Amino acid sequence: MNYPAPRRSAVANAVYALLNPIPFGFFVAALIFDGVYAKTGTILWAKGAAWLITFGLLLAIVPRLVNLTQVWITSRRFVGPTDHVDFWLNVVAIVAAILNAFVHTRDAYGIMPAGLWLSILTVLLIAIGHVVIAVRYSRVREIAHD
């Protein structure tokens, strides 16, 4: 049985596919910087993590707006529950990253351990969202090829 391909804008899909991985990379780098700062205490790593979180948040705006439009407005007929789960995991991850940005505005010694835990939470939530979507699309492809 073949399922119809979702009718989404090709431009929106291209923009989303191009920009969606970039914030995740910034958040992973911020997690690494926070881990190094927790071990060494060198303030350079904490400031670097703060910048990485800020850039990750700025670059997360466009893909989240595209995802918001595709999941809740234009493609509602073709959206499954996994798309909703991925959307909400990313929203919660962005809220955690915003809180983490505020934590990183504190004095150097006030950043840990909250900054590290929020970085871990942000990366885990986005990673779980990617896994959920990957599992969904692998199941759809297996059914379509039978």
PDB file of C-alpha atoms in Angstrom, residues 60-146:
ATOM      1  CA  ALA A  60      16.180  28.191  15.464  1.00  0.00           C
ATOM      2  CA  ILE A  61      13.582  30.856  14.687  1.00  0.00           C
ATOM      3  CA  VAL A  62      13.071  30.201  10.957  1.00  0.00           C
ATOM      4  CA  PRO A  63      12.912  26.373  11.048  1.00  0.00           C
ATOM      5  CA  ARG A  64      10.524  26.490  14.013  1.00  0.00           C
ATOM      6  CA  LEU A  65       8.239  28.939  12.183  1.00  0.00           C
ATOM      7  CA  VAL A  66       8.254  26.695   9.097  1.00  0.00           C
ATOM      8  CA  ASN A  67       7.555  23.664  11.302  1.00  0.00           C
ATOM      9  CA  LEU A  68       4.772  25.529  13.112  1.00  0.00           C
ATOM     10  CA  THR A  69       3.136  26.370   9.807  1.00  0.00           C
ATOM     11  CA  GLN A  70       3.476  22.855   8.408  1.00  0.00           C
ATOM     12  CA  VAL A  71       2.318  21.018  11.519  1.00  0.00           C
ATOM     13  CA  TRP A  72      -0.537  23.224  12.668  1.00  0.00           C
ATOM     14  CA  ILE A  73      -1.724  25.289   9.677  1.00  0.00           C
ATOM     15  CA  THR A  74      -1.090  24.161   6.090  1.00  0.00           C
ATOM     16  CA  SER A  75      -0.501  20.390   6.152  1.00  0.00           C
ATOM     17  CA  ARG A  76      -2.783  19.274   8.975  1.00  0.00           C
ATOM     18  CA  ARG A  77      -4.260  16.404   6.945  1.00  0.00           C
ATOM     19  CA  PHE A  78      -0.847  14.833   6.372  1.00  0.00           C
ATOM     20  CA  VAL A  79       0.604  15.347   9.839  1.00  0.00           C
ATOM     21  CA  GLY A  80       0.781  12.412  12.196  1.00  0.00           C
ATOM     22  CA  PRO A  81       1.148  12.272  15.956  1.00  0.00           C
ATOM     23  CA  THR A  82       4.930  11.936  15.646  1.00  0.00           C
ATOM     24  CA  ASP A  83       5.082  15.340  13.949  1.00  0.00           C
ATOM     25  CA  HIS A  84       3.223  16.826  16.907  1.00  0.00           C
ATOM     26  CA  VAL A  85       5.571  15.103  19.371  1.00  0.00           C
ATOM     27  CA  ASP A  86       8.615  16.404  17.488  1.00  0.00           C
ATOM     28  CA  PHE A  87       7.126  19.910  17.413  1.00  0.00           C
ATOM     29  CA  TRP A  88       6.479  19.977  21.171  1.00  0.00           C
ATOM     30  CA  LEU A  89       9.870  18.455  22.012  1.00  0.00           C
ATOM     31  CA  ASN A  90      11.527  21.238  20.018  1.00  0.00           C
ATOM     32  CA  VAL A  91       9.372  23.908  21.681  1.00  0.00           C
ATOM     33  CA  VAL A  92      10.308  22.641  25.152  1.00  0.00           C
ATOM     34  CA  ALA A  93      13.967  22.441  24.080  1.00  0.00           C
ATOM     35  CA  ILE A  94      13.873  26.066  22.922  1.00  0.00           C
ATOM     36  CA  VAL A  95      12.303  27.131  26.218  1.00  0.00           C
ATOM     37  CA  ALA A  96      15.099  25.262  28.030  1.00  0.00           C
ATOM     38  CA  ALA A  97      17.663  26.992  25.810  1.00  0.00           C
ATOM     39  CA  ILE A  98      16.128  30.402  26.571  1.00  0.00           C
ATOM     40  CA  LEU A  99      16.368  29.644  30.301  1.00  0.00           C
ATOM     41  CA  ASN A 100      19.927  28.479  29.708  1.00  0.00           C
ATOM     42  CA  ALA A 101      20.754  31.777  27.993  1.00  0.00           C
ATOM     43  CA  PHE A 102      19.515  33.604  31.074  1.00  0.00           C
ATOM     44  CA  VAL A 103      21.540  31.312  33.346  1.00  0.00           C
ATOM     45  CA  HIS A 104      24.636  32.090  31.286  1.00  0.00           C
ATOM     46  CA  THR A 105      24.207  35.808  32.000  1.00  0.00           C
ATOM     47  CA  ARG A 106      25.069  35.168  35.644  1.00  0.00           C
ATOM     48  CA  ASP A 107      28.452  35.511  37.253  1.00  0.00           C
ATOM     49  CA  ALA A 108      30.902  32.823  36.134  1.00  0.00           C
ATOM     50  CA  TYR A 109      30.507  30.723  39.271  1.00  0.00           C
ATOM     51  CA  GLY A 110      26.712  31.000  39.192  1.00  0.00           C
ATOM     52  CA  ILE A 111      26.417  29.240  35.826  1.00  0.00           C
ATOM     53  CA  MET A 112      27.109  25.728  37.049  1.00  0.00           C
ATOM     54  CA  PRO A 113      25.422  23.274  37.499  1.00  0.00           C
ATOM     55  CA  ALA A 114      22.191  24.774  36.093  1.00  0.00           C
ATOM     56  CA  GLY A 115      23.821  25.713  32.772  1.00  0.00           C
ATOM     57  CA  LEU A 116      25.142  22.211  32.241  1.00  0.00           C
ATOM     58  CA  TRP A 117      21.809  20.560  33.101  1.00  0.00           C
ATOM     59  CA  LEU A 118      19.859  22.893  30.830  1.00  0.00           C
ATOM     60  CA  SER A 119      22.303  22.230  27.991  1.00  0.00           C
ATOM     61  CA  ILE A 120      21.879  18.486  28.501  1.00  0.00           C
ATOM     62  CA  LEU A 121      18.095  18.863  28.542  1.00  0.00           C
ATOM     63  CA  THR A 122      18.080  20.955  25.361  1.00  0.00           C
ATOM     64  CA  VAL A 123      20.247  18.517  23.428  1.00  0.00           C
ATOM     65  CA  LEU A 124      18.328  15.461  24.668  1.00  0.00           C
ATOM     66  CA  LEU A 125      14.929  16.879  23.746  1.00  0.00           C
ATOM     67  CA  ILE A 126      16.007  17.799  20.225  1.00  0.00           C
ATOM     68  CA  ALA A 127      17.766  14.453  19.766  1.00  0.00           C
ATOM     69  CA  ILE A 128      14.655  12.564  20.891  1.00  0.00           C
ATOM     70  CA  GLY A 129      12.614  14.599  18.394  1.00  0.00           C
ATOM     71  CA  HIS A 130      15.012  13.636  15.596  1.00  0.00           C
ATOM     72  CA  VAL A 131      14.806   9.967  16.575  1.00  0.00           C
ATOM     73  CA  VAL A 132      10.993  10.054  16.665  1.00  0.00           C
ATOM     74  CA  ILE A 133      10.837  11.538  13.169  1.00  0.00           C
ATOM     75  CA  ALA A 134      13.492   9.145  11.829  1.00  0.00           C
ATOM     76  CA  VAL A 135      11.596   6.127  13.154  1.00  0.00           C
ATOM     77  CA  ARG A 136       8.338   7.410  11.674  1.00  0.00           C
ATOM     78  CA  TYR A 137       9.778   7.978   8.214  1.00  0.00           C
ATOM     79  CA  SER A 138      11.615   4.646   8.221  1.00  0.00           C
ATOM     80  CA  ARG A 139       8.305   2.878   8.966  1.00  0.00           C
ATOM     81  CA  VAL A 140       6.508   4.787   6.204  1.00  0.00           C
ATOM     82  CA  ARG A 141       9.228   3.915   3.696  1.00  0.00           C
ATOM     83  CA  GLU A 142       9.127   0.225   4.654  1.00  0.00           C
ATOM     84  CA  ILE A 143       5.368   0.133   4.134  1.00  0.00           C
ATOM     85  CA  ALA A 144       5.622   2.001   0.832  1.00  0.00           C
ATOM     86  CA  HIS A 145       8.221  -0.461  -0.534  1.00  0.00           C
ATOM     87  CA  ASP A 146       6.241  -3.614   0.245  1.00  0.00           C
TER      88      ASP A 146
END
